[in-house]
Coordinates of C-alpha atoms and ligand atoms in Angstrom, one line a residue:
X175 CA 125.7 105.0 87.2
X176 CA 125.8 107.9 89.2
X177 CA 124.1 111.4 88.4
X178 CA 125.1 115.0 90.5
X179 CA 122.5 117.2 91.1
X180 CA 123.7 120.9 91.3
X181 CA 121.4 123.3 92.7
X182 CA 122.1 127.5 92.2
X183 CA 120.3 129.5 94.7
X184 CA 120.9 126.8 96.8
X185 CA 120.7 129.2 100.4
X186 CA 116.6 129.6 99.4
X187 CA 113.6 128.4 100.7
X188 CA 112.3 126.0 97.9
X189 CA 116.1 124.0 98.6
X190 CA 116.1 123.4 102.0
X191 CA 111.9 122.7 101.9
X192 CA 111.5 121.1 99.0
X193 CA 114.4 119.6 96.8
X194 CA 116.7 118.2 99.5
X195 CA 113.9 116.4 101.1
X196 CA 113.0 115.2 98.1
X197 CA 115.8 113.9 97.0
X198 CA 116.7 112.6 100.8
X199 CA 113.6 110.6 100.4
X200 CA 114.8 109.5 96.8
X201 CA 118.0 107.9 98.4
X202 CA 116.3 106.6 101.0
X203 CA 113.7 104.3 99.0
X204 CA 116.7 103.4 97.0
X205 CA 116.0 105.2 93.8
X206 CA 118.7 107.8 93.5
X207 CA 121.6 106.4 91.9
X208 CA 124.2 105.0 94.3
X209 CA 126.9 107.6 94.6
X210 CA 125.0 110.5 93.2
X211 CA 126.0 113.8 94.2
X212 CA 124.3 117.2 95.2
X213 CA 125.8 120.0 94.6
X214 CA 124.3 123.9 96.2
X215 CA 125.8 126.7 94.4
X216 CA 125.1 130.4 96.1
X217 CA 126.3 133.5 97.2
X218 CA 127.0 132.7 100.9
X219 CA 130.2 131.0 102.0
X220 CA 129.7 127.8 103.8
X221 CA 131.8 125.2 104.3
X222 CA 130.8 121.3 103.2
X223 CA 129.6 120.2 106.4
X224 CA 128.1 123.7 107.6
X225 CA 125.5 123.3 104.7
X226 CA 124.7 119.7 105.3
X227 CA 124.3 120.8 109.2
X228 CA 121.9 123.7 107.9
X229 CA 120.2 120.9 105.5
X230 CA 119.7 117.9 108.2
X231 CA 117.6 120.6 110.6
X232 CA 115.8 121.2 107.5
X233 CA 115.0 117.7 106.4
X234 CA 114.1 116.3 109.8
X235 CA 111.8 119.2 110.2
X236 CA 110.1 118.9 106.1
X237 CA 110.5 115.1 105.9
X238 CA 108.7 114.0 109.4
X239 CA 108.9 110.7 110.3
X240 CA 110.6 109.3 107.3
X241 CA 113.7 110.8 108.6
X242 CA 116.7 108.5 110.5
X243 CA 119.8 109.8 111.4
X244 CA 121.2 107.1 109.8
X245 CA 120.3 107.1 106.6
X246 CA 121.1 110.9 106.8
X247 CA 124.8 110.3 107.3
X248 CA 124.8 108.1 104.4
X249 CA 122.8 110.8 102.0
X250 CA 124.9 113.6 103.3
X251 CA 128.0 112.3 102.8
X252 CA 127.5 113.5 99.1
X253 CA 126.0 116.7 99.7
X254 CA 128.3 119.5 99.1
X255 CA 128.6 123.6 98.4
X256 CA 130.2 125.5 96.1
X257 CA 129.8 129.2 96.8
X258 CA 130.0 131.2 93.9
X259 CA 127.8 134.5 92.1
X260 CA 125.9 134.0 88.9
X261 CA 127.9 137.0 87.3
X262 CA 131.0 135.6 88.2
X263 CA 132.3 133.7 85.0
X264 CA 135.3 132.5 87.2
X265 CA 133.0 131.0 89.6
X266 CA 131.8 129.3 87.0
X267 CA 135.1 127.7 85.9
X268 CA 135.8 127.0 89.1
X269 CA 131.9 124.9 89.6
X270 CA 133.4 123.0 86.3
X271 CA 136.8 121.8 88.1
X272 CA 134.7 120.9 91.6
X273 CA 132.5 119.3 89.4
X274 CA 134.9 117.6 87.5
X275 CA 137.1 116.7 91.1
X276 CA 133.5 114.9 92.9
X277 CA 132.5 112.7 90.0
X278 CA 133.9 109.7 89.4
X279 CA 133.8 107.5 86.0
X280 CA 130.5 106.0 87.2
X281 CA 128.9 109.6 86.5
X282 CA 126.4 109.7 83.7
X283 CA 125.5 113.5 83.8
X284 CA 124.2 116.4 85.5
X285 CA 121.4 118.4 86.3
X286 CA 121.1 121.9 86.8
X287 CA 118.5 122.6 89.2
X288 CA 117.7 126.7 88.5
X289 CA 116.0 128.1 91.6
X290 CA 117.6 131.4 91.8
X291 CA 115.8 134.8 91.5
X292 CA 113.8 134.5 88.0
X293 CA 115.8 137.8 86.9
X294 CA 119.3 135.7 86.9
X295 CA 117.6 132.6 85.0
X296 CA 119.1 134.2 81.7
X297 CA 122.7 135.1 83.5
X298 CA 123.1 131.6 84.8
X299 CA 122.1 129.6 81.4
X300 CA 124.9 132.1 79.7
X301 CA 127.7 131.4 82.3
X302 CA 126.7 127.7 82.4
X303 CA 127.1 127.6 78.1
X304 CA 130.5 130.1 78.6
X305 CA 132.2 127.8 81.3
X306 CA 131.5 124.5 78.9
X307 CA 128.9 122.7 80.9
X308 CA 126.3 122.7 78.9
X309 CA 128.3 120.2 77.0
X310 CA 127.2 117.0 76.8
X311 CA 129.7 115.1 75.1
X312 CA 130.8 113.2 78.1
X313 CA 127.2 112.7 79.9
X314 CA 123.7 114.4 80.1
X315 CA 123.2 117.8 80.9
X316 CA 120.0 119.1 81.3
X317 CA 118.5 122.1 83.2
X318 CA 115.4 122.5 85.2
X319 CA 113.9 126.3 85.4
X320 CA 111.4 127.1 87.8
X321 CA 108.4 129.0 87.5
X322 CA 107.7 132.1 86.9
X323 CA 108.9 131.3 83.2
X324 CA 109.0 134.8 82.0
X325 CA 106.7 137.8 83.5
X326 CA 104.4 137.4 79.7
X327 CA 104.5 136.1 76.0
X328 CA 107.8 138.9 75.3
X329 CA 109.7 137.8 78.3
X330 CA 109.1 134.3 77.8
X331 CA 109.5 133.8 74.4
X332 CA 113.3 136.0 75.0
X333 CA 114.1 133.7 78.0
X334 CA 113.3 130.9 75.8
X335 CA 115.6 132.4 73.1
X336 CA 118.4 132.7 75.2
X337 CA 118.0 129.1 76.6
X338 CA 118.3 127.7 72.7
X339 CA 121.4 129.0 72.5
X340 CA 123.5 127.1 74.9
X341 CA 120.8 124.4 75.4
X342 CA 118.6 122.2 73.3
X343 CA 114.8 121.9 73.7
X344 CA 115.2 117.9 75.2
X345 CA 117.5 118.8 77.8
X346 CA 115.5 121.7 79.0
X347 CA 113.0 121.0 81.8
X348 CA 110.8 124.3 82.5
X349 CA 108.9 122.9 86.1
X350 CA 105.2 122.8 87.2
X351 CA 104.6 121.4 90.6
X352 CA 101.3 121.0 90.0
X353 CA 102.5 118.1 87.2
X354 CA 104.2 116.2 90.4
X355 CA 101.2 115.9 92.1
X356 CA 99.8 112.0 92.0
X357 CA 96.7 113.6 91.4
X358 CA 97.0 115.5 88.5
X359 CA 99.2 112.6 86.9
X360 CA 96.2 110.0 87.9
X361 CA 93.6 112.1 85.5
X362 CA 96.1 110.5 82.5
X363 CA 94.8 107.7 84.3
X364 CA 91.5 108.0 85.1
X365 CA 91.0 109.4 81.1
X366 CA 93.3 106.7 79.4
X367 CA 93.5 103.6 81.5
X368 CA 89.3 103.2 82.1
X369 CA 86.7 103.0 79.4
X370 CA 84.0 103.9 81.3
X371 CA 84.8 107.8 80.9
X372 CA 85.9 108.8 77.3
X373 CA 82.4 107.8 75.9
X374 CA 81.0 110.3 77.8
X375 CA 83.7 113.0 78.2
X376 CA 83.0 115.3 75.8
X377 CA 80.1 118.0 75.0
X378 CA 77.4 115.2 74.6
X379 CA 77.4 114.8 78.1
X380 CA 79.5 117.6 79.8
X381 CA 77.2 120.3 80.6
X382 CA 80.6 122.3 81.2
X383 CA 83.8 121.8 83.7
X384 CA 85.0 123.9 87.0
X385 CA 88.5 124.1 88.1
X386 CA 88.8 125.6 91.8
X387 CA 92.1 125.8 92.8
X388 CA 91.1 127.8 96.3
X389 CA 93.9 128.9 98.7
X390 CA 93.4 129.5 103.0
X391 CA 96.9 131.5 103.1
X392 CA 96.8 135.3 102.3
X393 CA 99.8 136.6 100.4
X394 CA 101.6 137.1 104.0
X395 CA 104.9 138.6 103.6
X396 CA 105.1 138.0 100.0
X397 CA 103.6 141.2 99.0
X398 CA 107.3 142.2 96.6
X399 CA 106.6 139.7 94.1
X400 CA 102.6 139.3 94.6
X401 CA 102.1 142.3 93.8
X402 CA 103.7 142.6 90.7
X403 CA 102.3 139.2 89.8
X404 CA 98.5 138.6 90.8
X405 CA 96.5 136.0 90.3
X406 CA 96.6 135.3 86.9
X407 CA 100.4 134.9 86.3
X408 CA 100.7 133.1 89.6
X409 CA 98.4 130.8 89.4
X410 CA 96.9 130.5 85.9
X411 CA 99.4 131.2 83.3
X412 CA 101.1 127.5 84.8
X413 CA 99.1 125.4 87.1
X414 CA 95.5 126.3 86.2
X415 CA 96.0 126.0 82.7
X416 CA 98.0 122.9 83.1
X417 CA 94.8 121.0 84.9
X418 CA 93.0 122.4 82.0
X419 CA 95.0 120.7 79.4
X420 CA 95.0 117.5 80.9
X421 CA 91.2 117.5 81.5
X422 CA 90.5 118.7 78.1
X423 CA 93.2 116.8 75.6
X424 CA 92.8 114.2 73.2
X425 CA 94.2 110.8 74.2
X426 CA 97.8 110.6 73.2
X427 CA 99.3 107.9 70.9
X428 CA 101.2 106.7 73.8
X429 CA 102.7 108.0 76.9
X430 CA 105.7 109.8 75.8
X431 CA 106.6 113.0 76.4
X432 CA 106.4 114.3 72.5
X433 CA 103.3 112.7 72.0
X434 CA 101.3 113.8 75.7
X435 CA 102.6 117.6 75.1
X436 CA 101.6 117.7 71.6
X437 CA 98.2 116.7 72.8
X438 CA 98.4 119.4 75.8
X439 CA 99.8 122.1 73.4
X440 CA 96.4 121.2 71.0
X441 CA 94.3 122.4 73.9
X442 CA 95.5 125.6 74.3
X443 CA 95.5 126.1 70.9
X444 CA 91.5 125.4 70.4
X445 CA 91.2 128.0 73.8
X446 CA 88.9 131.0 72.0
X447 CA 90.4 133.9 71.8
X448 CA 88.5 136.7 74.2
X449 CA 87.8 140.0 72.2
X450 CA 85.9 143.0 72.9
X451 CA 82.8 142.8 75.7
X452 CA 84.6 139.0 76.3
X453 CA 86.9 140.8 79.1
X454 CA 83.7 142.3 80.9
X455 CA 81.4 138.8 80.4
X456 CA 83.9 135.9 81.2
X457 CA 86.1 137.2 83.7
X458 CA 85.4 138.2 87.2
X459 CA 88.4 140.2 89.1
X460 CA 89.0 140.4 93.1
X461 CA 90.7 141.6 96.1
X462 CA 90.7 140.0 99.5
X463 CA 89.4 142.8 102.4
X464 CA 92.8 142.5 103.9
X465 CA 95.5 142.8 101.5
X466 CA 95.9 146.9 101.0
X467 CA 97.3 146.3 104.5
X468 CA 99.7 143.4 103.7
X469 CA 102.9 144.7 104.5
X470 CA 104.5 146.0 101.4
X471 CA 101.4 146.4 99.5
X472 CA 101.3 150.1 98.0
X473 CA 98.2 151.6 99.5
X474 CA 95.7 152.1 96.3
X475 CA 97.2 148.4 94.4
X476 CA 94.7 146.7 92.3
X477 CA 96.6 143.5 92.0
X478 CA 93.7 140.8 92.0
X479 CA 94.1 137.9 94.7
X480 CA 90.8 136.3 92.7
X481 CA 89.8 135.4 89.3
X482 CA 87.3 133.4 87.1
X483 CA 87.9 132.7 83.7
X484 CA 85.1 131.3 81.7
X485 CA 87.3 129.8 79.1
X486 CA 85.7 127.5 75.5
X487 CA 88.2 125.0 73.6
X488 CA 86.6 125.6 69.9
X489 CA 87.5 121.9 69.1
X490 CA 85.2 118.8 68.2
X491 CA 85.6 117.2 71.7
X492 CA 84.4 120.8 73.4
X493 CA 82.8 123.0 71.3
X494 CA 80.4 124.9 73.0
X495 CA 81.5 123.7 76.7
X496 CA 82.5 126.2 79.5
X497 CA 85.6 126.2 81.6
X498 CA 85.1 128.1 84.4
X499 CA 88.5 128.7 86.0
X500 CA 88.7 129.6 89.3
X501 CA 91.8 130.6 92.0
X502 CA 91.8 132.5 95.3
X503 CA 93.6 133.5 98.3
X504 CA 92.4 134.3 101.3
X505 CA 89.2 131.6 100.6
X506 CA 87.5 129.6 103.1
X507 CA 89.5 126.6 102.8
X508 CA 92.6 124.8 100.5
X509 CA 91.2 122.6 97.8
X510 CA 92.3 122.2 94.6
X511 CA 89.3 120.5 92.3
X512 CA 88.1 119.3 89.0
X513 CA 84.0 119.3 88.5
X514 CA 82.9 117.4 85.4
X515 CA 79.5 117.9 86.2
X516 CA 77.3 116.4 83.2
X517 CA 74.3 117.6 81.7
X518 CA 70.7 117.2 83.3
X519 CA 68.7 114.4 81.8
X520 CA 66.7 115.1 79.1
X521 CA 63.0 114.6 80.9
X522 CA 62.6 115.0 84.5
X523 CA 60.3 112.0 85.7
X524 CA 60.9 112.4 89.6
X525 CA 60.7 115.4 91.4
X526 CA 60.5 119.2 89.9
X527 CA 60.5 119.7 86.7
X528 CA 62.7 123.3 87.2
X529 CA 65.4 121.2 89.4
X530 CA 68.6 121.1 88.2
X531 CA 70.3 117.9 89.3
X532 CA 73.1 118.3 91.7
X533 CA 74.0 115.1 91.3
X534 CA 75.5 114.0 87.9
X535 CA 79.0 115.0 88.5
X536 CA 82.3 113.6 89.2
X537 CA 84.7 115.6 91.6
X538 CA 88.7 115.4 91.0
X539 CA 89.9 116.2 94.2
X540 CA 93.8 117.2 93.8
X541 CA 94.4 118.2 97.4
X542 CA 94.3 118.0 100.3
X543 CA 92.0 115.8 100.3
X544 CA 93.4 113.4 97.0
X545 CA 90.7 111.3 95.7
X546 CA 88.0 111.4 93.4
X547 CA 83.7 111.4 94.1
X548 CA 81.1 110.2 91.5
X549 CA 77.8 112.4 92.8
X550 CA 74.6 110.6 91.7
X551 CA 71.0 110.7 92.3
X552 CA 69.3 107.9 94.1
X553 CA 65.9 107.1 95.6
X554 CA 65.5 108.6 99.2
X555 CA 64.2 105.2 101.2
X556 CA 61.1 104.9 102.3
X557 CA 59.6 107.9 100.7
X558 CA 57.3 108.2 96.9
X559 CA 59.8 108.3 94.0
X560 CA 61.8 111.0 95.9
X561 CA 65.6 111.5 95.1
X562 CA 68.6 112.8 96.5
X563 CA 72.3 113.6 96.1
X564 CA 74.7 110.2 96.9
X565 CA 78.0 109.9 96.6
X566 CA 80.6 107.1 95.5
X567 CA 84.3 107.8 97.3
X568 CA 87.8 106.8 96.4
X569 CA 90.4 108.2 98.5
X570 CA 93.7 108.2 98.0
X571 CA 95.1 107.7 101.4
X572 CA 92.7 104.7 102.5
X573 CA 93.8 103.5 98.9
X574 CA 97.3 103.1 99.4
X575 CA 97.4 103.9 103.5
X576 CA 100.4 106.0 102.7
X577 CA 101.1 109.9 102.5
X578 CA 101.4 110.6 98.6
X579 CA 104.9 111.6 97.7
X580 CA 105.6 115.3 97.4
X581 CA 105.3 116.6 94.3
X582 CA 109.3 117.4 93.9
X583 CA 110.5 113.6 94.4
X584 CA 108.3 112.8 90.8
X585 CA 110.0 115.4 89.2
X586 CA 113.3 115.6 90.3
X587 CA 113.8 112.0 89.4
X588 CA 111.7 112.6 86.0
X589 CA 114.6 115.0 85.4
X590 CA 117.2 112.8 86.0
X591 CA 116.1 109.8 84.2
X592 CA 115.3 112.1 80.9
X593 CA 112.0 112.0 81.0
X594 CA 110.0 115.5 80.6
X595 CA 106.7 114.2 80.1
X596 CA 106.0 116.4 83.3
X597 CA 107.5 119.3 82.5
X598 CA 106.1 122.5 80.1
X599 CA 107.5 122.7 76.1
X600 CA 109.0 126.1 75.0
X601 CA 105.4 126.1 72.6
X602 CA 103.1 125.0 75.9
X603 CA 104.7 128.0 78.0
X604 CA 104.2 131.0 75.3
X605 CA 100.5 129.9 74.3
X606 CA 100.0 130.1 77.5
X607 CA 100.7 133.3 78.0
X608 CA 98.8 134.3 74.8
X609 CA 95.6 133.4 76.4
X610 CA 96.6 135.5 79.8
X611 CA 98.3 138.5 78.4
X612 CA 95.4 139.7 76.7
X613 CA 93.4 139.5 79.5
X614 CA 95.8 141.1 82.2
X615 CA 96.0 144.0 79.5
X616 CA 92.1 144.1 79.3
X617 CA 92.2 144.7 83.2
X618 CA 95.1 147.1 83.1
X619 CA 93.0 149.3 80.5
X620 CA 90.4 151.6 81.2
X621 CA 87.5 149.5 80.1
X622 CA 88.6 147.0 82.9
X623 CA 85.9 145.2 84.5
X624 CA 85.3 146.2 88.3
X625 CA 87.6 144.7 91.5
X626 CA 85.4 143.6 93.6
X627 CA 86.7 143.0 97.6
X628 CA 85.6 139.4 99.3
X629 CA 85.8 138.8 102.5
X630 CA 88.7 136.6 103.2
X631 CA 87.8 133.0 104.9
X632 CA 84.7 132.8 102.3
X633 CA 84.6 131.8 98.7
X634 CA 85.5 134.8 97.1
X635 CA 83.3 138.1 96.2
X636 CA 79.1 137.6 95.8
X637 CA 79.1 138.8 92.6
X638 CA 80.8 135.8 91.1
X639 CA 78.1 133.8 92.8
X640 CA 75.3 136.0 90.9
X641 CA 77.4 136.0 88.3
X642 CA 77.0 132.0 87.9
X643 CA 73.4 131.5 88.7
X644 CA 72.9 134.3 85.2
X645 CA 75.1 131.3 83.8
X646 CA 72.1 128.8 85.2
X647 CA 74.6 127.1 87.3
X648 CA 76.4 126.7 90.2
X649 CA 79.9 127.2 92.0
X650 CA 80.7 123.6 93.6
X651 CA 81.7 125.3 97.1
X652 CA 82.8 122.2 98.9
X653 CA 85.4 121.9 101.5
X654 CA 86.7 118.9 101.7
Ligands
BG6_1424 C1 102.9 128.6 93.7 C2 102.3 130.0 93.9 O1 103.3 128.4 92.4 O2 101.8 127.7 94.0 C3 101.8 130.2 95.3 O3 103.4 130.9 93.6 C4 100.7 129.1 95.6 O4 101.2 131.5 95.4 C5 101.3 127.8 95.3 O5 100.4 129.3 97.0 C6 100.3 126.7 95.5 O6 100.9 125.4 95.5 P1 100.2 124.2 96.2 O7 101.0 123.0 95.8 O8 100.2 124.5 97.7 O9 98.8 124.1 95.7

């Protein structure tokens, strides 16, 4: 069977970077369906082969040396564009009979890949349900949404709304990239597939968890949607959160995609509610030196580039156990990382008495460097009962001696095979948002806490450091 992918807003940047290599590299280890089409819908005319011209320069530059000009002609030959407007319901009708003219009987559905501007999501849902192919009568039809998923909880839960109408929840597929990542897929892994972990994953032992996702790249010249967005909807409202729910759920029944986001969706519901003098206590707001001179950035903007969030899940497994969140641009280096650091022990019998061990914690390392480190304390040789920092290291790459797959390939092929394990519910999305509304409101009001400026290439502004030693304990600053 044969499946056609068709992509609106298929002239952008994510398209020609992202999906088509992704799917090239599908085809090419055999695991797209054998005749499957791709379909880019846009504004722009091109003709066929113009786009797949456009799209080879593309791929041989995203996809390196996986690329043959070979296998290209046989992937492209199925490539094709469709120009046609989101507004226009004629276009539509006219998708349906190209759509209708490429497939053959071996087709067993479509997928709608949505990676237009987030303000035409609703538009292109409508036309798609007006112009009969949201119908599923003869095959699958599912749609894929990309983020931003609303702007907050009123946009969301109205874009969510609108989707129900022409579509049903199981064939909706609201993407996370983060979700792709092998990484963040092996903590399921790590969590469910040992037993060395679960005994001790939990308050007992954690003395609380850090999530760093640190960025090297200033906002550059996307200062028209930055700015509007900041730090928290950008990064934490989706991807931060997302880590969160997968460090911090309950083991689900089994791995199904019901069962794992009824499990993820439990999280967010035990996340405590901030109130009051919360706002000013467990969140820290800031502004790399550079970006009131980012081009497009109105002169006086207090858009935050930085954040901390010191987040509690009021449940049994975590009562009592902080989160601290953490995101940056402009920092000193990319890494995205999980700290479960543990609890001291409970009587110091080497070295001094006020040390807190630095040892004692296990290190998730999503990227770039994939891999995970158990930090421990051992005897330093040769000395009296002296002890250090050591470190166990499983890498990824010397793992498997293979790039990881981009995040895309998991997720596009997760679409198309029907399973949405990876993907956010309609319920995930909006409680997310209830936990970050109420704080971007809280730093929109006049109580808001202070914007601090960092100097970009460092790990974001010294009073977040002060502010963690008053929390007795320490910001894992480690480049990988
Ligand atoms: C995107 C954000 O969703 O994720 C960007 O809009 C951010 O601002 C990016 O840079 C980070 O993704 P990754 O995969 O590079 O960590």
């Amino acid at each position: 069977m044969a499946d056609t992918i068709v992509i609106f807003g298929a002239s952008g940047d994510l398209t020609s970077r992202k999906l088509v290599p992704a799917l090239y590299r599908l085809f090419a280890k055999g695991r797209l369906a054998a005749g499957s089409k791709i379909v880019g819908v846009s504004r722009s005319q091109f003709e066929h082969e113009q786009w797949r011209e456009s799209l080879r320069t593309a791929a041989e530059k995203f996809v390196g040396k996986f690329f043959t000009a070979e296998s290209w002609e046989a992937f492209s030959e199925n490539i094709f564009y469709h120009a046609g407007d989101i507004k226009d319901q004629a276009d539509f009708k006219s998708l349906a009979t190209f759509l209708d003219s490429i497939e053959t009987e071996e087709h067993s559905g479509r997928v709608y890949y949505l990676s237009t501007m987030p303000q035409l999501y609703e538009e292109a849902i409508r036309q798609l349900g007006k112009a009969g192919l949201a119908d599923d009568s003869k095959g699958y039809r599912r749609v894929i949404i990309e983020k931003p998923f609303g702007t907050d909880l009123a946009t969301a839960q109205a874009l969510n709304h609108s989707i129900h109408g022409v579509f049903r929840e199981d064939q909706i597929y609201r993407i996370d990239h983060y979700l792709g990542k092998e990484t963040v897929q092996n903590i399921f892994a790590l969590r469910f597939a040992n037993s060395i972990f679960e005994p001790i994953w939990n308050r007992n032992f954690v003395d609380h968890v850090q999530i760093t996702v640190a960025e090297e790249v200033v906002i550059g010249r996307r200062a028209g949607y930055y700015d509007t967005s900041g730090i928290l909807r950008d990064m934490f409202q989706n991807h931060i959160l997302q880590l969160m729910m997968i460090t911090a759920m309950e083991p689900p029944a089994r791995y199904d995609s019901s069962l794992v986001r009824d499990e993820k969706v439990k999280v967010l519901h035990s996340v405590r509610k901030m109130v009051g003098s919360d706002f000013a206590n467990n969140t820290i707001r800031g502004q790399y030196d550079g970006y009131l001179k980012e081009e497009g950035v109105p002169p006086k903007s207090q858009t935050e580039t930085y954040a901390v969030l010191k987040l509690y899940c009021d449940n049994w497994r975590w009562k009592g156990v902080p989160f601290f969140l953490r995101s940056g641009k402009g920092m000193s280096c990319r890494t995205t990382q999980i700290v479960i650091q543990f609890k001291n022990v409970p009587h110091i019998l080497f070295g001094e008495k006020t040390r807190t061990p630095v040892g004692n914690r296990l290190v998730i390392q999503i990227q770039p460097a994939e891999g995970i480190q158990l930090h421990f304390e051992t005897k330093v040789p040769d000395s009296e009962m002296k002890t250090r920092t050591s470190t166990m290291d499983f890498s990824f790459q010397q793992a498997s001696g293979t790039e990881l797959p981009d995040a895309y390939q998991r997720l596009l092929l997760d679409a198309i095979q029907g399973d949405a394990s990876l993907f956010a519910r309609s319920d995930e999305v909006e409680l997310a948002w209830g936990i970050i509304d109420p704080i971007i409101a809280a730093w929109k009001s006049p109580a808001a806490p202070d914007l601090f400026t960092y100097p970009t290439g460092l790990w974001g502004p010294t009073e977040a450091s002060e502010w963690m030693e008053e929390q007795k304990r320490e910001w894992f600053d480690v480049c990988p």
